[in-house]
GROMACS .gro file of C-alpha atoms in nm:
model
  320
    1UNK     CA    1  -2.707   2.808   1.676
    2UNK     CA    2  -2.679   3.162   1.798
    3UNK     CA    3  -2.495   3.270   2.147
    4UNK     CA    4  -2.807   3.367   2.400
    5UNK     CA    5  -2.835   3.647   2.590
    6UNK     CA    6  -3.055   3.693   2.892
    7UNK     CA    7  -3.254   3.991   2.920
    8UNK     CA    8  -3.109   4.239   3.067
    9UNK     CA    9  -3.317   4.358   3.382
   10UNK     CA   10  -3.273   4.656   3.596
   11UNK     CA   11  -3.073   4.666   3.926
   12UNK     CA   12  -3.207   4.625   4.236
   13UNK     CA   13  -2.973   4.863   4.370
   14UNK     CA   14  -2.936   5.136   4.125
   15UNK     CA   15  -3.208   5.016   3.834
   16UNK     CA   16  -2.984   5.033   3.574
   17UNK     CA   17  -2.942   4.707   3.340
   18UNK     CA   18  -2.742   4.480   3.384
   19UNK     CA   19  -2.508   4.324   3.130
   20UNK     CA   20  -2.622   4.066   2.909
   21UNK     CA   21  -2.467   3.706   2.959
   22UNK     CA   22  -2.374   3.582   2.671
   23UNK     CA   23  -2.301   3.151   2.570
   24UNK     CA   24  -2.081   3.040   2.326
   25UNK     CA   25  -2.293   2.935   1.991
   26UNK     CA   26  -2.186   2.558   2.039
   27UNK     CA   27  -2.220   2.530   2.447
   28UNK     CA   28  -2.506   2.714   2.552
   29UNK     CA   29  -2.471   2.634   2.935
   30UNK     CA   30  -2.095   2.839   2.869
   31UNK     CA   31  -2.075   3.158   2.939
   32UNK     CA   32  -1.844   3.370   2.771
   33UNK     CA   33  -1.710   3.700   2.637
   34UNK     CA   34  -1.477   3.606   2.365
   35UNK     CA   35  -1.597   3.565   1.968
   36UNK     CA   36  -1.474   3.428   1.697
   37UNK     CA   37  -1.236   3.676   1.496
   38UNK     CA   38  -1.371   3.523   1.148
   39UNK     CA   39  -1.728   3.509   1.212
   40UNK     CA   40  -1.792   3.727   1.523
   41UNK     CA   41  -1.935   3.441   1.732
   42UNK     CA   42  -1.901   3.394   2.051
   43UNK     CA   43  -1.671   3.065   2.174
   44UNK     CA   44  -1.601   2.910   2.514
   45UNK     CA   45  -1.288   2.827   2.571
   46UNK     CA   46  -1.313   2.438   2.434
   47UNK     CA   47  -1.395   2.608   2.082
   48UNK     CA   48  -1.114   2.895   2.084
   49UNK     CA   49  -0.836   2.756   1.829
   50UNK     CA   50  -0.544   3.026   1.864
   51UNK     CA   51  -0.462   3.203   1.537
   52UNK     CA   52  -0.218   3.440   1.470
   53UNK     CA   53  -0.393   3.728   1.599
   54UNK     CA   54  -0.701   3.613   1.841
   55UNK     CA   55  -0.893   3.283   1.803
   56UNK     CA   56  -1.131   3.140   1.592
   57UNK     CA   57  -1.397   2.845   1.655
   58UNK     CA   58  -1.375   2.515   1.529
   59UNK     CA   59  -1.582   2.532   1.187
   60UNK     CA   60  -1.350   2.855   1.077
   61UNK     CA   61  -1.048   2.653   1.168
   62UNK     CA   62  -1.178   2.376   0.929
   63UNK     CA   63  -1.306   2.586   0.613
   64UNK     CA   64  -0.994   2.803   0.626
   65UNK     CA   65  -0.815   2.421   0.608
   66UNK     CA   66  -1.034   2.334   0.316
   67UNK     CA   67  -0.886   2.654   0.133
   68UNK     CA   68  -0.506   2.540   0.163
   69UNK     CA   69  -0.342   2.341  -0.052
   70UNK     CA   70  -0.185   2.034   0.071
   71UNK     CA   71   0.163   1.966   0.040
   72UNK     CA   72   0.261   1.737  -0.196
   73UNK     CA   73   0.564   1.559  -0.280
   74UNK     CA   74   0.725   1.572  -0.646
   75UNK     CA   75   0.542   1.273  -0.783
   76UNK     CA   76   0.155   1.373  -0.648
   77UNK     CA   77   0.163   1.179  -0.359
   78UNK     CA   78   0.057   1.375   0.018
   79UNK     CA   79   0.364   1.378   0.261
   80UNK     CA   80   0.333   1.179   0.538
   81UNK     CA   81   0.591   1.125   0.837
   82UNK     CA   82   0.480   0.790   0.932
   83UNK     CA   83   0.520   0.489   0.675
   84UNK     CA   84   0.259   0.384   0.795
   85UNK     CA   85   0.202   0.130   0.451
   86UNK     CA   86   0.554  -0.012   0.502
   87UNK     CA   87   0.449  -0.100   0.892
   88UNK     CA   88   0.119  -0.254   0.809
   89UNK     CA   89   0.298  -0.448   0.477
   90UNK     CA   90   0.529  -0.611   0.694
   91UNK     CA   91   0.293  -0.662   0.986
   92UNK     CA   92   0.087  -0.872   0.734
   93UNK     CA   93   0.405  -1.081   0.645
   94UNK     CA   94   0.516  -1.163   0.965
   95UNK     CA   95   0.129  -1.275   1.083
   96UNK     CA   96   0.124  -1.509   0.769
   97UNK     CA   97   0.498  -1.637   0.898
   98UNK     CA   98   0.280  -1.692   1.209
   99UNK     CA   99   0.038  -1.883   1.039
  100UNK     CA  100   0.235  -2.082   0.837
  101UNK     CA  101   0.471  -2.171   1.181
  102UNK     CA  102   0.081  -2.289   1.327
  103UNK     CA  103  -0.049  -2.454   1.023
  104UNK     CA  104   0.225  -2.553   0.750
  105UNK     CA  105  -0.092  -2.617   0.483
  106UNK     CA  106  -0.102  -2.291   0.445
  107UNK     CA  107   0.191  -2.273   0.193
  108UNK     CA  108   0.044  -2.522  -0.001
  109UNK     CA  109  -0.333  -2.356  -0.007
  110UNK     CA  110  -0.227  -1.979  -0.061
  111UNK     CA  111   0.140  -1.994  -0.248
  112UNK     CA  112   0.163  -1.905  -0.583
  113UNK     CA  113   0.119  -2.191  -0.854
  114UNK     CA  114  -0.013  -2.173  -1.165
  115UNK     CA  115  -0.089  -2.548  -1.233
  116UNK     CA  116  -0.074  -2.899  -1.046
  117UNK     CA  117  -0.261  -3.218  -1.044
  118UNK     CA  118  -0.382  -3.380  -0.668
  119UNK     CA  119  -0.485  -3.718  -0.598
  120UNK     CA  120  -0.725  -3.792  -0.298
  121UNK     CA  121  -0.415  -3.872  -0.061
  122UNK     CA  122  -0.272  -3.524  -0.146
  123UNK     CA  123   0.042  -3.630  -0.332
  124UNK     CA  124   0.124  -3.359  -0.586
  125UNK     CA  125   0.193  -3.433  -1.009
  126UNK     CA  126   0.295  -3.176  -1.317
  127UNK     CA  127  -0.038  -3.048  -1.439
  128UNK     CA  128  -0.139  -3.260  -1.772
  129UNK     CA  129  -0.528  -3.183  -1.913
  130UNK     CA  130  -0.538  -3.537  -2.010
  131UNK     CA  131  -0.531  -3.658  -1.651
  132UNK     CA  132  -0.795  -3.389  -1.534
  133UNK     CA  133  -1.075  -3.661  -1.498
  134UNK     CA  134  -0.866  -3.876  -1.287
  135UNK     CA  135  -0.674  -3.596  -1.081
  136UNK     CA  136  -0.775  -3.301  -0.936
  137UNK     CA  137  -0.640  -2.969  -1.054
  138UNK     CA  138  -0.493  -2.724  -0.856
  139UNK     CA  139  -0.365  -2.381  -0.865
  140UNK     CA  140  -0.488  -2.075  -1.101
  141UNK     CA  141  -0.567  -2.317  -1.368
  142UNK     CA  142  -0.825  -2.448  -1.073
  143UNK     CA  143  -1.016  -2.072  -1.064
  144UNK     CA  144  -0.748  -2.004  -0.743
  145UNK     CA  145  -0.707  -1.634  -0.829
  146UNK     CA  146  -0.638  -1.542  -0.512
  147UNK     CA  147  -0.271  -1.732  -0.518
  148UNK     CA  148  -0.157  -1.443  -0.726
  149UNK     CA  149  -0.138  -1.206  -0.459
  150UNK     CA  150  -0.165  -1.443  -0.126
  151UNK     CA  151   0.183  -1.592  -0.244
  152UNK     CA  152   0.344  -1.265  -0.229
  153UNK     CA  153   0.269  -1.273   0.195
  154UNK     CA  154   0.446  -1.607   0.238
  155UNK     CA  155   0.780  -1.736   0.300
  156UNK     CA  156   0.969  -2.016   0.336
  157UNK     CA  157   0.861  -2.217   0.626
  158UNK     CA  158   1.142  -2.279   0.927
  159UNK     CA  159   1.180  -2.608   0.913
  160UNK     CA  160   1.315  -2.539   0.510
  161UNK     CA  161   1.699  -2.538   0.509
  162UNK     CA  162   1.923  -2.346   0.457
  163UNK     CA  163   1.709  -2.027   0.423
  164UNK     CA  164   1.397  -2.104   0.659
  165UNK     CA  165   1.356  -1.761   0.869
  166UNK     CA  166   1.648  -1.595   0.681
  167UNK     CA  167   1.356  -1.597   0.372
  168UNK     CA  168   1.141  -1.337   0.536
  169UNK     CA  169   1.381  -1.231   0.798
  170UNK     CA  170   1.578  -1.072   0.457
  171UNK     CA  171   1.299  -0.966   0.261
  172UNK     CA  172   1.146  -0.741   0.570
  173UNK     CA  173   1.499  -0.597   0.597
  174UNK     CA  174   1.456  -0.481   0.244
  175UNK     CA  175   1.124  -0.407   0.270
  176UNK     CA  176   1.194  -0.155   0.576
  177UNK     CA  177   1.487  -0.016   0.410
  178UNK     CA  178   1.351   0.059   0.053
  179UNK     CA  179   0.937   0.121   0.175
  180UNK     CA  180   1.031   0.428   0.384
  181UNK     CA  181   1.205   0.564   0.136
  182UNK     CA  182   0.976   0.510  -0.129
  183UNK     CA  183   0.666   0.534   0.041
  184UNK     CA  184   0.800   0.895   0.173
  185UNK     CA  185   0.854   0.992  -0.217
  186UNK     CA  186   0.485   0.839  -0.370
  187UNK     CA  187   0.252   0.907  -0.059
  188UNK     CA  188   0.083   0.633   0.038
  189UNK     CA  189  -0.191   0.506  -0.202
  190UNK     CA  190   0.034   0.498  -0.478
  191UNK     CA  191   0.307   0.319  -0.288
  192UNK     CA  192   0.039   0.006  -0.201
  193UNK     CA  193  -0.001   0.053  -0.585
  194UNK     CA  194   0.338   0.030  -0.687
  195UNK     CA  195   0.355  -0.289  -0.414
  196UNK     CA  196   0.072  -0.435  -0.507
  197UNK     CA  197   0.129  -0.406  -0.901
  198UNK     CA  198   0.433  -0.555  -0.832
  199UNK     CA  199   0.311  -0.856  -0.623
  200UNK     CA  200   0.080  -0.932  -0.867
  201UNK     CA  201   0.353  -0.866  -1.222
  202UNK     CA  202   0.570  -1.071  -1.007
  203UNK     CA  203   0.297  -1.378  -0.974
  204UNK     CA  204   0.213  -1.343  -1.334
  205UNK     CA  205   0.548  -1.376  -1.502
  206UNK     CA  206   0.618  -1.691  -1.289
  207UNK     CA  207   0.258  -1.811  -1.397
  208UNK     CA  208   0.350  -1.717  -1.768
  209UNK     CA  209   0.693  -1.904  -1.734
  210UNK     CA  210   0.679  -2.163  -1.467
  211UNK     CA  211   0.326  -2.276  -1.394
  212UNK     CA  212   0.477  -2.558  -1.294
  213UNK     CA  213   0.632  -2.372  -0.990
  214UNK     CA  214   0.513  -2.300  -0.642
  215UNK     CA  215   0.678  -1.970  -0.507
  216UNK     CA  216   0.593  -1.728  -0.176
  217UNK     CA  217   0.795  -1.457  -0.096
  218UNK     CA  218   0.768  -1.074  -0.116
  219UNK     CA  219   1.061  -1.075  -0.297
  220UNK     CA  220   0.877  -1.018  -0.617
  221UNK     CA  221   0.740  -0.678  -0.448
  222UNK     CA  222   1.107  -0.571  -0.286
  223UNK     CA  223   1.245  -0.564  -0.609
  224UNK     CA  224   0.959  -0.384  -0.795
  225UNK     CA  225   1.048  -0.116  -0.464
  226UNK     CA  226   1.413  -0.134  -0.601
  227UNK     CA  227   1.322  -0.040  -0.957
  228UNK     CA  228   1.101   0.238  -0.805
  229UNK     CA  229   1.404   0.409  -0.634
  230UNK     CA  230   1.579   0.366  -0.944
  231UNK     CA  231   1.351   0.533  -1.149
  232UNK     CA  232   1.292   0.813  -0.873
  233UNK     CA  233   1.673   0.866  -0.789
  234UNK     CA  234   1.700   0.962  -1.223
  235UNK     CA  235   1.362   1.168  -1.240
  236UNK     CA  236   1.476   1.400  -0.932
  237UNK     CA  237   1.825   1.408  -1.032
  238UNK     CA  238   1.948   1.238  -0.755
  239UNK     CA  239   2.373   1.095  -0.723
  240UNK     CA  240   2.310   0.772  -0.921
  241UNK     CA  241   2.648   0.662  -0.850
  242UNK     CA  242   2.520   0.515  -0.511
  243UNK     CA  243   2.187   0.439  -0.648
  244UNK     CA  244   2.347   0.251  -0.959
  245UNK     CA  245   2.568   0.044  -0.704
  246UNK     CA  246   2.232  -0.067  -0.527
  247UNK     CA  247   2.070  -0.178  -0.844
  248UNK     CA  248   2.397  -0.356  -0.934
  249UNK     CA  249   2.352  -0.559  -0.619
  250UNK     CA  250   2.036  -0.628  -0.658
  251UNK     CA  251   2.034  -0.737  -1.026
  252UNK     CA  252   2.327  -0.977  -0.913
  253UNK     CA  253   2.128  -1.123  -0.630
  254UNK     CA  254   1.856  -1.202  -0.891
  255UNK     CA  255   2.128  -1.351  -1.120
  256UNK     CA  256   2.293  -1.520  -0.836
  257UNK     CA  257   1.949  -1.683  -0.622
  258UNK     CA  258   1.843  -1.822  -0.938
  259UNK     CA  259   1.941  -2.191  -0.857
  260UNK     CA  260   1.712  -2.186  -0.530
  261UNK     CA  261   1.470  -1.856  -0.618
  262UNK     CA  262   1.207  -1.772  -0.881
  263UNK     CA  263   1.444  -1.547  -1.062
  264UNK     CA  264   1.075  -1.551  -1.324
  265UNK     CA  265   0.921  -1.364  -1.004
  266UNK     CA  266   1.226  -1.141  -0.954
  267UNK     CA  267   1.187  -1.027  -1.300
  268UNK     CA  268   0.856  -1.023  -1.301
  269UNK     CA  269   0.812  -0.754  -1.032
  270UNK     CA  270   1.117  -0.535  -1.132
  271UNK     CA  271   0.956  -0.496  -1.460
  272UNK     CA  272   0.599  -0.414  -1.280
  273UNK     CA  273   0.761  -0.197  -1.034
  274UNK     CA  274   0.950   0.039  -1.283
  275UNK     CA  275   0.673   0.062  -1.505
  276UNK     CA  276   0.420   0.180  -1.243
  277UNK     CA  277   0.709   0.427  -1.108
  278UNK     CA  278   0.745   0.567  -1.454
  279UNK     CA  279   0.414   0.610  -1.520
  280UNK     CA  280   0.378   0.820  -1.159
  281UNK     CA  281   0.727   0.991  -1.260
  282UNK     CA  282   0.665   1.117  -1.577
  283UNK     CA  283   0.289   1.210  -1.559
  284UNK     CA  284   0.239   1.560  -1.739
  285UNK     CA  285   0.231   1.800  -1.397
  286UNK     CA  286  -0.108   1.949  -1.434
  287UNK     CA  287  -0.454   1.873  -1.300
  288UNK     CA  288  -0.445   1.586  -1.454
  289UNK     CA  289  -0.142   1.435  -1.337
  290UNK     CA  290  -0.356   1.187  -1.080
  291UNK     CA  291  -0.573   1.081  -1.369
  292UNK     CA  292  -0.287   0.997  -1.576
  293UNK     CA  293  -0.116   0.775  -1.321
  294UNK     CA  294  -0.416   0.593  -1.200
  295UNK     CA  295  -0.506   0.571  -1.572
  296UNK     CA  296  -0.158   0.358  -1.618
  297UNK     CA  297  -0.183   0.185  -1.308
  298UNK     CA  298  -0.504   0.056  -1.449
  299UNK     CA  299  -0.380  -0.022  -1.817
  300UNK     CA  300  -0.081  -0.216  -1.612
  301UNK     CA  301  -0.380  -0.377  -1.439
  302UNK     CA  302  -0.544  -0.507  -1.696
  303UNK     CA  303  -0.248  -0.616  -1.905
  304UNK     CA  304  -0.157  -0.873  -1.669
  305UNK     CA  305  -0.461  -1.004  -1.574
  306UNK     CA  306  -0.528  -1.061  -1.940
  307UNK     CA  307  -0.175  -1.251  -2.009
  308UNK     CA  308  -0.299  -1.471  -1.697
  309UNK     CA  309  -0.670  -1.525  -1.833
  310UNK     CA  310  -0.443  -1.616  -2.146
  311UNK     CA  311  -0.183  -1.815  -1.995
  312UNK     CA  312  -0.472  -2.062  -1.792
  313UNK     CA  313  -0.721  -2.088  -2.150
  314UNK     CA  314  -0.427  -2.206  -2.280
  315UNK     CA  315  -0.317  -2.449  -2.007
  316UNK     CA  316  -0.668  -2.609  -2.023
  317UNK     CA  317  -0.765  -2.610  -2.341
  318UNK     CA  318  -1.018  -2.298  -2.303
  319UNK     CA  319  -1.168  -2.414  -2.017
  320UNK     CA  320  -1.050  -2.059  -1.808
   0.00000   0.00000   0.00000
């Protein structure tokens, strides 16, 4: 649309012409004088964006945007200022807590467990495929997929002693200590990667390990976080000394909490965690440095849903 301009007509007064009126190209009904120092068209003052010398209208201001690079931080990921992922990660957590605090079943319906047997008055036995015609089975083994990322949102319900609340209540803390950081370093969609991956490496080895097992907690996630910083602190060349104490800490709470924790989920997602972080640190820097990643993220992907197809064929007998 082009600015109008009325005809100009002559002066009553003096017949001369007067000025034409012009409109800005985007509000006819506006008059105004000023254009566009890009395009030469004319803008009202709701279209003027200042530049550094003049203004411009709204669709120069968005193709001269197009033209700039984004900022990017050293593994590919855009900068953000908000974690926005590690507020939304632990939202989720804490409205499962909710749940759980409303309905207890829930732990029972959407943990992680690879393979139980249920009667009709809900009393729980060790998975056997001989007793699958008399018992009902539950778990992954029972086509619950789902469990082996659900389980990764739940914690230890209140009434459990000793931990109850400190379950989550510690796992957030690390979660909002070691996300921002993280997430600031990967950008956001390959931080819910990383987490994700991790959830789901963490499931899996305890699956692979412990079928047997019903576990909820993001504490397979946190620590796949913890090998990311790990592996970030050495590819920018960061003080380790620090950085090594943390992982010492944390690789002695794994050792420590395994008499009351799924140390098989602990390991599960460290592993996950620094092999997704490697894969997004060491990525060739070129063009294809995004391909590459996702391309690893996938293979990591795959992998482990494959050892869990395998791990449930071979708990029933083939019958996957």
């Amino acid at each position: 649309m082009e600015p109008s301009e009325s005809t100009a007509e002559p002066s009553a007064s003096t017949g001369t012409p007067a000025p034409a009126v012009t409109t800005c190209y985007r509000h006819p009904k506006a008059e105004t004088y000023v254009r566009c120092i890009r395009c030469d068209r004319y803008i009202c003052p709701d279209c003027m964006r200042e530049a550094a010398v003049g203004h411009q209208c709204v669709e120069c201001v968005k193709e001269g945007m197009r033209s700039v690079r984004q900022a990017r931080t050293a593994f590919g990921g855009r900068i953000s200022a908000v974690p926005a992922v590690t507020y939304t990660l632990i939202a989720l957590n804490v409205l499962a807590y909710l749940a759980e605090l409303v309905r207890p079943a829930v732990v029972d319906r959407f943990g992680m467990l690879g393979a139980h047997l249920v009667d009709t008055d809900g009393t729980h036995y060790l998975y056997d495929p001989a007793l699958t015609d008399l018992l009902r089975p539950e778990g992954v083994v029972a086509g619950e997929w789902y469990r082996l990322l659900t389980g990764a949102f739940l914690h230890l319900p209140a009434t459990d002693t000793p931990f109850g609340v400190v379950h989550i209540v510690m796992n957030m803390v690390a979660l909002w200590n070691l996300g921002r950081v993280v997430e600031a370093q990967l950008g956001r969609v390959r931080y819910l990667a990383l987490y994700l991956l991790s959830a789901l490496g963490s499931s899996v080895f305890v699956l692979l390990i412990a079928p047997e097992q019903l576990t909820v907690g993001a504490s397979g996630a946190v620590f796949g976080l913890g090998a990311a910083y790990y592996v970030m602190a050495r590819r920018l060349g960061a003080d380790m000394a620090s950085v090594n104490r943390y992982m010492a800490g944390l690789l002695l709470w794994m050792v420590v909490s395994a008499g009351f924790a799924s140390w098989q989920g602990h390991l599960g997602g460290l592993l996950a965690g620094g092999v997704v972080t490697a894969a997004y640190a060491y990525a060739p820097r070129s063009g294809r440095r995004a391909l590459v990643q996702a391309a690893a993220c996938a293979a990591l992907l795959a992998l482990l849903v494959l050892c869990a197809w395998g791990k449930v064929v071979g708990l029933t007998g083939g019958a996957a």
